[in-house]
């Protein structure tokens, strides 16, 4: 089954404790991305990756890191989480984005709470 | 500065009637627009898209209209069904300008009443 998986689905942590949210897709997609969803703010893109070893900032990259060492995986790293990073996080993937765009396939989400 | 705006946080429609969800944007470099649907506790799922070279795209009960001069797009659902009750996000990208970011609106919660 074609899918994007995220782990963990729920996480409660404390300020400053490094964490990683994993994302994996089995569709051989080049493009992968991370979003956060907050009430009243919709979905905001954190980082995206056009392909292996190619990453770029989205609209809200502060406080996050990503890496793309393999095509299927795109982990989101919070080196020193803070309470304002409490949010619902989504990973997504798609075929290469050409002159236009392509539909993205989203994971089920990771609800993160930072105390 | 919100580049993609969905000014109606919620919308209620009777089953069988038309649902119209609106989206406005400010960046004239956007060349591709997408609509996603999101149910609670799930990730968004793609619904329909439109390139800036078109003014209409239709897929079954869903039609997206693009008015570039007004920087406005709308999603029409006809006829509306209770299963369409969800949050709808519009999104835009400017891939033609070399940037592959996606900007999403804040969403509109649609409730279709049986």
Short mmCIF file of C-alpha atoms in Angstrom, two decimals:
data_model
loop_
_atom_site.label_atom_id
_atom_site.label_comp_id
_atom_site.label_asym_id
_atom_site.label_seq_id
_atom_site.Cartn_x
_atom_site.Cartn_y
_atom_site.Cartn_z
CA UNK A 1 0.00 0.00 0.00
CA UNK A 2 1.33 3.40 -1.01
CA UNK A 3 1.76 5.48 2.11
CA UNK A 4 3.64 8.01 4.15
CA UNK A 5 4.38 6.89 7.69
CA UNK A 6 5.36 9.02 10.66
CA UNK A 7 6.65 8.03 14.06
CA UNK A 8 5.81 8.63 16.78
CA UNK A 9 2.17 9.58 16.35
CA UNK A 10 2.04 11.23 19.76
CA UNK A 11 4.87 12.65 21.83
CA UNK A 12 5.02 14.61 25.05
CA UNK A 13 8.45 15.95 25.93
CA UNK A 14 10.11 18.67 27.95
CA UNK A 15 11.83 21.86 26.87
CA UNK A 16 15.34 21.32 25.60
CA UNK A 17 15.24 17.57 25.13
CA UNK A 18 16.30 16.76 21.58
CA UNK A 19 13.83 14.72 19.56
CA UNK A 20 13.43 13.30 16.07
CA UNK A 21 10.20 12.62 14.23
CA UNK A 22 10.71 10.11 11.46
CA UNK A 23 8.99 10.14 8.09
CA UNK A 24 9.16 7.45 5.45
CA UNK A 25 7.44 6.99 2.10
CA UNK A 26 7.27 3.94 -0.15
CA UNK A 27 6.26 5.66 -3.40
CA UNK A 28 9.75 6.53 -4.66
CA UNK A 29 8.87 10.23 -4.48
CA UNK A 30 11.61 12.79 -4.95
CA UNK A 31 9.85 15.64 -3.12
CA UNK A 32 9.28 15.48 0.63
CA UNK A 33 8.16 18.14 3.05
CA UNK A 34 7.26 18.88 6.66
CA UNK A 35 4.35 21.03 7.81
CA UNK A 36 2.94 22.11 11.10
CA UNK A 37 -0.73 22.77 11.70
CA UNK A 38 -1.83 25.24 14.34
CA UNK A 39 -5.32 26.58 15.14
CA UNK A 40 -6.14 29.62 13.06
CA UNK A 41 -2.88 29.37 11.11
CA UNK A 42 -3.57 26.44 8.81
CA UNK A 43 -0.68 24.40 7.47
CA UNK A 44 2.72 26.02 7.34
CA UNK A 45 5.68 24.51 5.56
CA UNK A 46 8.77 23.99 7.68
CA UNK A 47 11.27 22.42 5.30
CA UNK A 48 11.17 20.63 2.00
CA UNK A 49 13.51 18.45 -0.01
CA UNK A 50 13.65 18.17 -3.77
CA UNK A 51 15.79 15.03 -3.64
CA UNK A 52 18.51 13.26 -1.68
CA UNK A 53 20.90 15.76 -0.07
CA UNK A 54 18.81 18.70 -1.35
CA UNK A 55 16.82 20.55 1.30
CA UNK A 56 15.46 24.06 1.60
CA UNK A 57 13.59 26.20 4.08
CA UNK A 58 9.87 26.64 4.04
CA UNK A 59 8.04 29.46 5.78
CA UNK A 60 8.73 28.51 9.39
CA UNK A 61 12.12 26.72 9.61
CA UNK A 62 13.38 28.27 12.86
CA UNK A 63 14.09 25.69 15.53
CA UNK A 64 13.99 22.73 13.14
CA UNK A 65 16.51 20.70 11.20
CA UNK A 66 16.05 18.08 8.51
CA UNK A 67 18.20 15.66 6.60
CA UNK A 68 17.66 13.65 3.42
CA UNK A 69 20.26 10.93 3.27
CA UNK A 70 17.96 8.43 1.60
CA UNK A 71 15.16 8.99 -0.85
CA UNK A 72 12.49 7.36 1.28
CA UNK A 73 13.28 9.04 4.63
CA UNK A 74 13.02 12.65 5.75
CA UNK A 75 13.39 13.02 9.52
CA UNK A 76 12.48 16.22 11.36
CA UNK A 77 14.85 17.12 14.17
CA UNK A 78 14.15 19.47 17.06
CA UNK A 79 17.52 20.07 18.70
CA UNK A 80 16.12 22.03 21.65
CA UNK A 81 12.32 21.95 21.62
CA UNK A 82 10.39 24.84 23.12
CA UNK A 83 6.71 25.12 24.08
CA UNK A 84 5.93 27.17 20.95
CA UNK A 85 6.78 24.07 18.92
CA UNK A 86 3.78 22.29 20.40
CA UNK A 87 1.82 21.48 17.28
CA UNK A 88 0.47 18.85 14.90
CA UNK A 89 3.13 17.90 12.38
CA UNK A 90 2.61 16.38 8.95
CA UNK A 91 5.09 14.87 6.57
CA UNK A 92 4.24 14.76 2.87
CA UNK A 93 5.74 13.49 -0.35
CA UNK A 94 5.12 13.91 -4.06
CA UNK A 95 6.57 13.36 -7.47
CA UNK A 96 9.00 16.03 -8.64
CA UNK A 97 7.59 19.50 -8.72
CA UNK A 98 7.94 20.90 -12.19
CA UNK A 99 6.81 24.24 -13.41
CA UNK A 100 3.59 23.79 -11.53
CA UNK A 101 3.01 21.57 -8.58
CA UNK A 102 2.05 18.04 -7.76
CA UNK A 103 -0.38 16.58 -5.32
CA UNK A 104 1.26 15.70 -2.07
CA UNK A 105 0.53 12.57 -0.08
CA UNK A 106 0.39 13.29 3.62
CA UNK A 107 1.22 11.14 6.59
CA UNK A 108 -1.23 10.69 9.48
CA UNK A 109 0.37 13.37 11.63
CA UNK A 110 2.42 13.57 14.82
CA UNK A 111 0.99 15.45 17.75
CA UNK A 112 3.84 16.97 19.73
CA UNK A 113 3.52 18.61 23.12
CA UNK A 114 6.50 20.40 24.61
CA UNK A 115 6.17 21.18 28.32
CA UNK B 1 1.63 38.53 5.63
CA UNK B 2 -0.80 35.81 4.62
CA UNK B 3 -0.30 35.12 0.93
CA UNK B 4 -3.19 32.64 0.73
CA UNK B 5 -6.38 33.52 2.55
CA UNK B 6 -9.52 31.58 3.27
CA UNK B 7 -11.73 34.18 4.85
CA UNK B 8 -14.58 31.87 5.82
CA UNK B 9 -13.59 29.68 8.76
CA UNK B 10 -16.76 27.63 8.42
CA UNK B 11 -19.64 26.90 6.08
CA UNK B 12 -22.84 24.90 6.50
CA UNK B 13 -24.75 23.55 3.52
CA UNK B 14 -27.77 21.33 3.12
CA UNK B 15 -27.20 17.91 1.57
CA UNK B 16 -27.73 18.00 -2.20
CA UNK B 17 -27.05 21.72 -2.50
CA UNK B 18 -23.91 23.39 -3.81
CA UNK B 19 -20.97 24.15 -1.53
CA UNK B 20 -18.71 27.01 -2.57
CA UNK B 21 -15.41 27.46 -0.80
CA UNK B 22 -13.34 30.52 -1.55
CA UNK B 23 -9.64 31.31 -1.51
CA UNK B 24 -7.79 34.54 -2.25
CA UNK B 25 -4.10 35.02 -2.86
CA UNK B 26 -1.75 37.94 -3.12
CA UNK B 27 1.34 36.61 -4.88
CA UNK B 28 1.02 36.92 -8.66
CA UNK B 29 3.92 34.45 -9.06
CA UNK B 30 1.74 31.55 -7.93
CA UNK B 31 1.20 29.28 -10.90
CA UNK B 32 -0.41 26.20 -9.40
CA UNK B 33 -3.25 25.85 -6.95
CA UNK B 34 -4.48 22.80 -5.09
CA UNK B 35 -7.33 21.91 -2.78
CA UNK B 36 -6.96 19.40 0.02
CA UNK B 37 -9.56 17.87 2.28
CA UNK B 38 -8.84 16.94 5.88
CA UNK B 39 -10.83 14.75 8.22
CA UNK B 40 -10.12 14.80 11.97
CA UNK B 41 -7.17 12.66 13.07
CA UNK B 42 -6.02 12.13 9.48
CA UNK B 43 -3.57 13.81 7.16
CA UNK B 44 -4.87 16.04 4.36
CA UNK B 45 -5.78 14.32 1.11
CA UNK B 46 -5.54 15.84 -2.33
CA UNK B 47 -8.80 16.80 -3.97
CA UNK B 48 -8.26 18.79 -7.14
CA UNK B 49 -5.78 21.22 -8.66
CA UNK B 50 -5.55 23.87 -11.35
CA UNK B 51 -2.72 25.42 -13.28
CA UNK B 52 -2.63 29.17 -13.76
CA UNK B 53 -3.00 28.71 -17.51
CA UNK B 54 -6.52 27.40 -16.99
CA UNK B 55 -9.61 28.98 -15.48
CA UNK B 56 -11.54 25.84 -14.67
CA UNK B 57 -10.88 22.23 -13.79
CA UNK B 58 -13.53 19.65 -13.11
CA UNK B 59 -13.39 16.23 -11.48
CA UNK B 60 -16.71 14.59 -10.81
CA UNK B 61 -18.62 16.60 -8.23
CA UNK B 62 -15.68 18.96 -7.69
CA UNK B 63 -14.87 21.98 -9.84
CA UNK B 64 -12.22 24.58 -9.19
CA UNK B 65 -12.46 28.01 -10.79
CA UNK B 66 -9.53 30.39 -11.06
CA UNK B 67 -9.88 34.13 -11.62
CA UNK B 68 -6.33 35.40 -12.04
CA UNK B 69 -7.24 39.05 -12.41
CA UNK B 70 -9.02 38.93 -9.06
CA UNK B 71 -6.44 36.55 -7.55
CA UNK B 72 -9.31 34.37 -6.45
CA UNK B 73 -10.14 30.71 -6.69
CA UNK B 74 -13.16 28.76 -5.59
CA UNK B 75 -14.06 25.13 -5.10
CA UNK B 76 -17.58 24.06 -6.00
CA UNK B 77 -18.99 20.79 -4.71
CA UNK B 78 -22.21 19.69 -6.37
CA UNK B 79 -24.18 17.97 -4.99
CA UNK B 80 -22.86 18.18 -1.46
CA UNK B 81 -22.92 14.98 0.59
CA UNK B 82 -22.58 14.42 4.35
CA UNK B 83 -19.24 12.66 3.70
CA UNK B 84 -17.90 15.95 2.34
CA UNK B 85 -17.94 17.39 5.86
CA UNK B 86 -14.29 18.17 6.53
CA UNK B 87 -11.80 21.02 6.62
CA UNK B 88 -10.75 22.22 3.18
CA UNK B 89 -7.40 23.86 2.54
CA UNK B 90 -6.35 25.68 -0.57
CA UNK B 91 -2.65 25.79 -1.38
CA UNK B 92 -0.49 27.60 -3.91
CA UNK B 93 2.98 27.20 -5.32
CA UNK B 94 5.22 29.21 -7.60
CA UNK B 95 7.27 26.42 -9.20
CA UNK B 96 7.71 28.37 -12.41
CA UNK B 97 9.76 30.94 -10.52
CA UNK B 98 12.14 28.29 -9.21
CA UNK B 99 10.80 28.03 -5.70
CA UNK B 100 9.05 24.86 -4.64
CA UNK B 101 7.43 26.03 -1.44
CA UNK B 102 3.75 25.51 -0.85
CA UNK B 103 1.65 28.12 0.90
CA UNK B 104 -1.57 26.93 2.49
CA UNK B 105 -4.59 28.87 3.60
CA UNK B 106 -6.03 28.60 7.09
CA UNK B 107 -8.82 26.25 6.05
CA UNK B 108 -12.61 26.27 5.86
CA UNK B 109 -14.64 23.80 7.87
CA UNK B 110 -17.52 22.52 5.74
CA UNK B 111 -20.50 20.90 7.37
CA UNK B 112 -23.03 19.22 5.12
CA UNK B 113 -26.33 18.77 6.87
CA UNK B 114 -28.39 15.66 6.13
#
